[in-house]
PDB file of C-alpha atoms in Angstrom:
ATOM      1  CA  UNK Q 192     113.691  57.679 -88.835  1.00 69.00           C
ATOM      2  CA  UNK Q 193     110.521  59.854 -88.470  1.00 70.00           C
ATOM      3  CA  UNK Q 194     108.323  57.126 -90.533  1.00 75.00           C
ATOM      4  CA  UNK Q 195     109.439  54.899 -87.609  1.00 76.00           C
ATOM      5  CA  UNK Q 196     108.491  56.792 -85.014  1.00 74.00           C
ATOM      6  CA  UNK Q 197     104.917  57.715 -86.693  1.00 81.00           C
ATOM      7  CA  UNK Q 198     104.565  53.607 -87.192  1.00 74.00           C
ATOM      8  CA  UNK Q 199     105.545  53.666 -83.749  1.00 72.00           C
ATOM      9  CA  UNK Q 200     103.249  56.143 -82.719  1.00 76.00           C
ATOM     10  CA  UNK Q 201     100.166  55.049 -84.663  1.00 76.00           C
ATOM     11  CA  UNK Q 202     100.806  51.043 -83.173  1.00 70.00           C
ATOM     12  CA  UNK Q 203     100.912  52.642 -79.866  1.00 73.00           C
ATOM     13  CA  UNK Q 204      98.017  54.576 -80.369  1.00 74.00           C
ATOM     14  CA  UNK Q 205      95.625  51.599 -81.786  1.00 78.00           C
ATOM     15  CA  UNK Q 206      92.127  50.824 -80.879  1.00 77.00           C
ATOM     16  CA  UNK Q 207      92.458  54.379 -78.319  1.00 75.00           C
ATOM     17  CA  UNK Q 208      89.759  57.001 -79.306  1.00 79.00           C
ATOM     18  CA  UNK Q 209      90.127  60.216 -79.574  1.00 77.00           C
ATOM     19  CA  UNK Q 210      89.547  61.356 -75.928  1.00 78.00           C
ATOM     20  CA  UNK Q 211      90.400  58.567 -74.437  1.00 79.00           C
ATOM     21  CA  UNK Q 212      92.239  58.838 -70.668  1.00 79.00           C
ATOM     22  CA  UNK Q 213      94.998  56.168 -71.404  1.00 73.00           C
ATOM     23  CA  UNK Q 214      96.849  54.739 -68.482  1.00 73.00           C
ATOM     24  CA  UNK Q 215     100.297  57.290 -67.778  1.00 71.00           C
ATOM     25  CA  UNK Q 216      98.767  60.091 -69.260  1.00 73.00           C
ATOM     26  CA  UNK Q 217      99.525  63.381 -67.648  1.00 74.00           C
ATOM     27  CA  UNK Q 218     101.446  63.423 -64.688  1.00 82.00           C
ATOM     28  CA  UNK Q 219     101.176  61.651 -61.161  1.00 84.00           C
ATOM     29  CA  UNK Q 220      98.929  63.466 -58.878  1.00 91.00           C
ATOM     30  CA  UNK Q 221     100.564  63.241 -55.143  1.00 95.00           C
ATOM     31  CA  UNK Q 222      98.997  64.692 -51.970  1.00 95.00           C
ATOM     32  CA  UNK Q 223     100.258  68.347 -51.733  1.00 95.00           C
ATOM     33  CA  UNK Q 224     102.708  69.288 -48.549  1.00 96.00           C
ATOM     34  CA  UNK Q 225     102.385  71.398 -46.223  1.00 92.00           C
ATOM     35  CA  UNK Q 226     105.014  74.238 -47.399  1.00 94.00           C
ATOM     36  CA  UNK Q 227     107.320  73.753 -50.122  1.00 96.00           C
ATOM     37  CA  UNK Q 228     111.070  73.382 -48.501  1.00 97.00           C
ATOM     38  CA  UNK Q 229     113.333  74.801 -50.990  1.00 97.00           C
ATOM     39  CA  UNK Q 230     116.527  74.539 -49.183  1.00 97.00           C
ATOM     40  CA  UNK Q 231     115.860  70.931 -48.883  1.00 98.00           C
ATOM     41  CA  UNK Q 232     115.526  70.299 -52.579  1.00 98.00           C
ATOM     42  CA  UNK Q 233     118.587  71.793 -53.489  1.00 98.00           C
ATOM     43  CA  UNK Q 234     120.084  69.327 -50.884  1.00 98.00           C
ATOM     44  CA  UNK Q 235     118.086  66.635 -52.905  1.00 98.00           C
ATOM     45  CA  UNK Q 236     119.166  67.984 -56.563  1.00 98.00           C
ATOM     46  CA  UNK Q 237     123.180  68.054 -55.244  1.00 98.00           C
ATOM     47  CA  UNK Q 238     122.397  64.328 -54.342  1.00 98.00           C
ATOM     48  CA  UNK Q 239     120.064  62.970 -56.783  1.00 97.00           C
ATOM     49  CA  UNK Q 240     120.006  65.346 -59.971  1.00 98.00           C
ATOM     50  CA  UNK Q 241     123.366  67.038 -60.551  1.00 98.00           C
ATOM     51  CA  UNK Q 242     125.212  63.862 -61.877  1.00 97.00           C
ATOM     52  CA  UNK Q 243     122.984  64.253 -65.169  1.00 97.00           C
ATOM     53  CA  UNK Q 244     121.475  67.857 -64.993  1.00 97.00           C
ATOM     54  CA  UNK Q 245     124.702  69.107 -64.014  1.00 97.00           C
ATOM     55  CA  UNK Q 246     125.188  71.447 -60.669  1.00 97.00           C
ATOM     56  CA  UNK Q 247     123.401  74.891 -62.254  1.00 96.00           C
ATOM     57  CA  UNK Q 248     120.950  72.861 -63.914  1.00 97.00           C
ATOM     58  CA  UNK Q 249     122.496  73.334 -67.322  1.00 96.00           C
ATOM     59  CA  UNK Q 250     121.957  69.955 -68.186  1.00 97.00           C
ATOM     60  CA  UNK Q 251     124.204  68.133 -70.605  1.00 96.00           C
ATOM     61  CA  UNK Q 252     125.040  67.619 -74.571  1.00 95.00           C
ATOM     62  CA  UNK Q 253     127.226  65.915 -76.449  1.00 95.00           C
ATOM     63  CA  UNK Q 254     130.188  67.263 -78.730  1.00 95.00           C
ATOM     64  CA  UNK Q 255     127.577  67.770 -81.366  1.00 94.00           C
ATOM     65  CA  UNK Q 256     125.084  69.953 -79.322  1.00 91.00           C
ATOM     66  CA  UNK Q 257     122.409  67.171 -79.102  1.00 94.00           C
ATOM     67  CA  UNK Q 258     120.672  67.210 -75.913  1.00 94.00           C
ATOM     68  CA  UNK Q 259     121.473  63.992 -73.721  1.00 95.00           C
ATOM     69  CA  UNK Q 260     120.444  65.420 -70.261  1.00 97.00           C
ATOM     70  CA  UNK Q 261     117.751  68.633 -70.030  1.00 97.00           C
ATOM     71  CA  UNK Q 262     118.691  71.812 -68.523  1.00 97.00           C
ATOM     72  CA  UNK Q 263     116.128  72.463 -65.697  1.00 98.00           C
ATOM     73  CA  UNK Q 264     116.679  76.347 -65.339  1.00 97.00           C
ATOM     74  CA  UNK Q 265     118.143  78.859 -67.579  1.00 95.00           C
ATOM     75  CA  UNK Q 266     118.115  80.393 -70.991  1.00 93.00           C
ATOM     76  CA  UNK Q 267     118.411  76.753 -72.534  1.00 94.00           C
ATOM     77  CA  UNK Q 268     115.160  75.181 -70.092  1.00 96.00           C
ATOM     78  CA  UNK Q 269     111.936  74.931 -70.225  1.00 96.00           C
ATOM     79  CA  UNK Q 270     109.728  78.511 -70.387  1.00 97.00           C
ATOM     80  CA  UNK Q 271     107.553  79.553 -67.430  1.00 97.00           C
ATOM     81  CA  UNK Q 272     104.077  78.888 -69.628  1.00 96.00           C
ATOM     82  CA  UNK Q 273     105.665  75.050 -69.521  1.00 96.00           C
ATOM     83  CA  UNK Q 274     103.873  72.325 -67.583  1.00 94.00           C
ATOM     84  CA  UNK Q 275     106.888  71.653 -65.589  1.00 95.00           C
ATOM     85  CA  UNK Q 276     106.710  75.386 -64.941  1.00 96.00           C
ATOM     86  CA  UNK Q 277     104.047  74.197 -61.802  1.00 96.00           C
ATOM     87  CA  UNK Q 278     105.638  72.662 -58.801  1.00 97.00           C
ATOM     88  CA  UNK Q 279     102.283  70.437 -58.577  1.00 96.00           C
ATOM     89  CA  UNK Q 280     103.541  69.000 -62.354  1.00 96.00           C
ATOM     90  CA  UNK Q 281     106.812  68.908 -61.856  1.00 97.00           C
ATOM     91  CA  UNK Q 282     106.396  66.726 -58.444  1.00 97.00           C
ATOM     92  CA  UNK Q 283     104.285  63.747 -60.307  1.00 96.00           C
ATOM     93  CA  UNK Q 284     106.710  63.668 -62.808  1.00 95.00           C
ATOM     94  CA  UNK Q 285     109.988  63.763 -60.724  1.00 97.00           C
ATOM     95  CA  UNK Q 286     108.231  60.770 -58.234  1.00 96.00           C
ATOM     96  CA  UNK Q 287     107.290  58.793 -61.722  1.00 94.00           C
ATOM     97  CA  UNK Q 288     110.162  58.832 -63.407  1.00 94.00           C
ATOM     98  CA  UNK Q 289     113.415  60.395 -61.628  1.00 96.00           C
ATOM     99  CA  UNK Q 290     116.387  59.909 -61.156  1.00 97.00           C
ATOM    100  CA  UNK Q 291     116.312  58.255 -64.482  1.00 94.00           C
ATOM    101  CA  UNK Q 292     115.489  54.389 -64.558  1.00 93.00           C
ATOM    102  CA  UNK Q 293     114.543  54.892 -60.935  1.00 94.00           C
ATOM    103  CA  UNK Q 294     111.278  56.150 -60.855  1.00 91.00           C
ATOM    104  CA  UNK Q 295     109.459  55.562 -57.786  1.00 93.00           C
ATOM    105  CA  UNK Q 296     112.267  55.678 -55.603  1.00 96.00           C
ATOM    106  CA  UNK Q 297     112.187  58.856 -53.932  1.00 97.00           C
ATOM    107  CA  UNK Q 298     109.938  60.024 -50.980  1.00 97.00           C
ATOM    108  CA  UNK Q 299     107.421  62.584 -51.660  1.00 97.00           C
ATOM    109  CA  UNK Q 300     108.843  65.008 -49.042  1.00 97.00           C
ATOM    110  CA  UNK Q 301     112.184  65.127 -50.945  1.00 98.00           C
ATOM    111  CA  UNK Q 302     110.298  64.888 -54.353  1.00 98.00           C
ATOM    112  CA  UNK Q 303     108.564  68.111 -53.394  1.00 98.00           C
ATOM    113  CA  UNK Q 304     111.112  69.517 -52.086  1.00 98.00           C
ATOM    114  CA  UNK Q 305     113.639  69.196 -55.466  1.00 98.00           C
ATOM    115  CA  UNK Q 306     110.286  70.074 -57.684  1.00 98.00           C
ATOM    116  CA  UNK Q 307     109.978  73.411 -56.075  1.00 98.00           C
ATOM    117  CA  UNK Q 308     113.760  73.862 -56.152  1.00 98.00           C
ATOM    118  CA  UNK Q 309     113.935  73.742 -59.697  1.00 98.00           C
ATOM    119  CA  UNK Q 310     111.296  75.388 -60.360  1.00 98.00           C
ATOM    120  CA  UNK Q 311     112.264  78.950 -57.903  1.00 98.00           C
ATOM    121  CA  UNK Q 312     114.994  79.198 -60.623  1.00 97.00           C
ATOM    122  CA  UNK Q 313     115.137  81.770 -63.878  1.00 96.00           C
ATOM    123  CA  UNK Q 314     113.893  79.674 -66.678  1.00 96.00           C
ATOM    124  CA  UNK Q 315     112.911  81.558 -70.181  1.00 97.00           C
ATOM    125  CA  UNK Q 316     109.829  83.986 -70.154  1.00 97.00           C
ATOM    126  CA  UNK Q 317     105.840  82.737 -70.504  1.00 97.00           C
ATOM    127  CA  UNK Q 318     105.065  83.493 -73.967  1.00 96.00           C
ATOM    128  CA  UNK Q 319     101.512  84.371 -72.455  1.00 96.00           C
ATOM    129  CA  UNK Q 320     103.648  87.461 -71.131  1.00 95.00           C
ATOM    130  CA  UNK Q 321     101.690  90.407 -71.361  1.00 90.00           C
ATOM    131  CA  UNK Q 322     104.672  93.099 -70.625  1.00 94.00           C
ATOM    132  CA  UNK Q 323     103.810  92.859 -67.026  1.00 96.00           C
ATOM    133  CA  UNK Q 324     104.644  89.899 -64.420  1.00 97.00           C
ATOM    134  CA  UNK Q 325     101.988  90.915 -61.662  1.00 97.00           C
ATOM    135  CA  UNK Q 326      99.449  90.318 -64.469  1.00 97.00           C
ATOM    136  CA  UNK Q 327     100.930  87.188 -66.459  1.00 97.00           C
ATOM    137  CA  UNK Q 328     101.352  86.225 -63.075  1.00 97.00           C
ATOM    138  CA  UNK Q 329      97.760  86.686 -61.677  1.00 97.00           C
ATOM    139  CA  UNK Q 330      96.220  85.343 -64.939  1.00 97.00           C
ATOM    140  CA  UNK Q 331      98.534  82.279 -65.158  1.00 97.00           C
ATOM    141  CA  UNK Q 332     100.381  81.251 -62.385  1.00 97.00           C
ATOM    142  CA  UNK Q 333      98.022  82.503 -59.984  1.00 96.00           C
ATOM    143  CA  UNK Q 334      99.231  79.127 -57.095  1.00 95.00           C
ATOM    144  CA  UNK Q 335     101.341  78.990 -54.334  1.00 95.00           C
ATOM    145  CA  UNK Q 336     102.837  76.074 -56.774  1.00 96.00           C
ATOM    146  CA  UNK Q 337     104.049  78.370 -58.822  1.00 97.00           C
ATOM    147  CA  UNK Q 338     107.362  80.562 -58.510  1.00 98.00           C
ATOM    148  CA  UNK Q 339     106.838  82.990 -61.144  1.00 98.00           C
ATOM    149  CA  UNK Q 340     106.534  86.341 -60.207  1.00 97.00           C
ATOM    150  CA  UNK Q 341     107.744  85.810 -56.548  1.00 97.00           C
ATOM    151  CA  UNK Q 342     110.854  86.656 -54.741  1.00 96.00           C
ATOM    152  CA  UNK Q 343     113.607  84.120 -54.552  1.00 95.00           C
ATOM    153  CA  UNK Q 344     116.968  84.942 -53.230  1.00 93.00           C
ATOM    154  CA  UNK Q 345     116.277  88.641 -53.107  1.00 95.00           C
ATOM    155  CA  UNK Q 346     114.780  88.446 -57.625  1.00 95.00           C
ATOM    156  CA  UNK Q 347     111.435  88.778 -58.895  1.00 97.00           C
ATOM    157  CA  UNK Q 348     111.214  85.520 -61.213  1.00 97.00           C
ATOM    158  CA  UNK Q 349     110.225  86.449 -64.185  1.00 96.00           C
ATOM    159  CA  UNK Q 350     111.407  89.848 -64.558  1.00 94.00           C
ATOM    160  CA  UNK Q 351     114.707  89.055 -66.276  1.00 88.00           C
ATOM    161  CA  UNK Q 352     113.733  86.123 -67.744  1.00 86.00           C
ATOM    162  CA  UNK Q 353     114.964  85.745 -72.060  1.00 81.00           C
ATOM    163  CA  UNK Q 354     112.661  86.071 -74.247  1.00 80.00           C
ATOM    164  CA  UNK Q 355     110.534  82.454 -74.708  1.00 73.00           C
ATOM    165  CA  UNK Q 356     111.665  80.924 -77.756  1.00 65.00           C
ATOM    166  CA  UNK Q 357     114.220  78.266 -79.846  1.00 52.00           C
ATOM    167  CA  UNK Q 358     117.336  78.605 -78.472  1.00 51.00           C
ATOM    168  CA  UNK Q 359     120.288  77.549 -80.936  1.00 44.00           C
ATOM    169  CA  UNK Q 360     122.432  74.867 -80.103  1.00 45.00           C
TER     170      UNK Q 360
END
């Protein structure tokens, strides 16, 4: 299997130089809001994301432990140092590609709105973590499209987040 998916890979990958800025690399840049409406994405997720990320974001596996659906937040998700760690990321990917095999077919207000939703919840810690959040915060997530180190719900995020790492299945 991983032979294929190197052939695959390297066909993919042919006549592209190193360097190159290939078409649907990185993620879709959209025009930034004006505030970030978190209540409103969790109205959005419940709608739109829940069926296959599950209604804490836990995501979903099969009887053998293999991952079908990602969690979004929580010991199992992503860490803070991710990419989908920034609201600004998260958004162009979300309007690209979600809900699955329907890319494109959200509005950017709610697509917004569900990115910073998922992203104001606990998620594993940065492993840029320098023992303090103020500073991994002001030398990593220093955006206001960012939720780590900021109150949410009354919790700094960040502060009790596990340790960044593999988590068994």
């Amino acid at each position: 299997m991983l032979v294929a998916l190197e052939s695959y890979a390297a066909y993919l990958a042919k006549g592209a130089r190193v360097g190159d800025n290939l078409p649907g690399r990185g993620y879709l840049k959209l025009a930034k809001p004006p505030e970030l409406d978190v209540a409103r994405g969790e109205q959005v997720y419940a709608a739109k994301c829940a069926v296959c990320h599950g209604g804490g974001g836990e995501g979903q596996v099969t009887a053998d432990g293999d991952v079908v659906f990602p969690p979004l937040w929580g010991s199992r998700s992503y860490n803070w140092g991710a990419g989908m760690s920034s609201v600004t990321n998260a958004a162009g990917f979300i309007k690209a590609n979600m809900p699955l095999s329907q890319g494109g077919t959200l509005n950017d207000e709610d697509v917004w709105a569900v990115a910073a939703y998922i992203d104001s919840r606990e998620r594993p810690q940065d492993p840029r973590f320098s023992g303090s959040v103020a500073e991994t915060r002001k030398a990593h997530h220093d955006s206001d499209y960012d939720f780590y180190g900021k109150m949410v719900d009354g919790r700094l995020l960040g502060e009790n987040s596990p340790p960044s790492g593999t988590v068994p299945r």
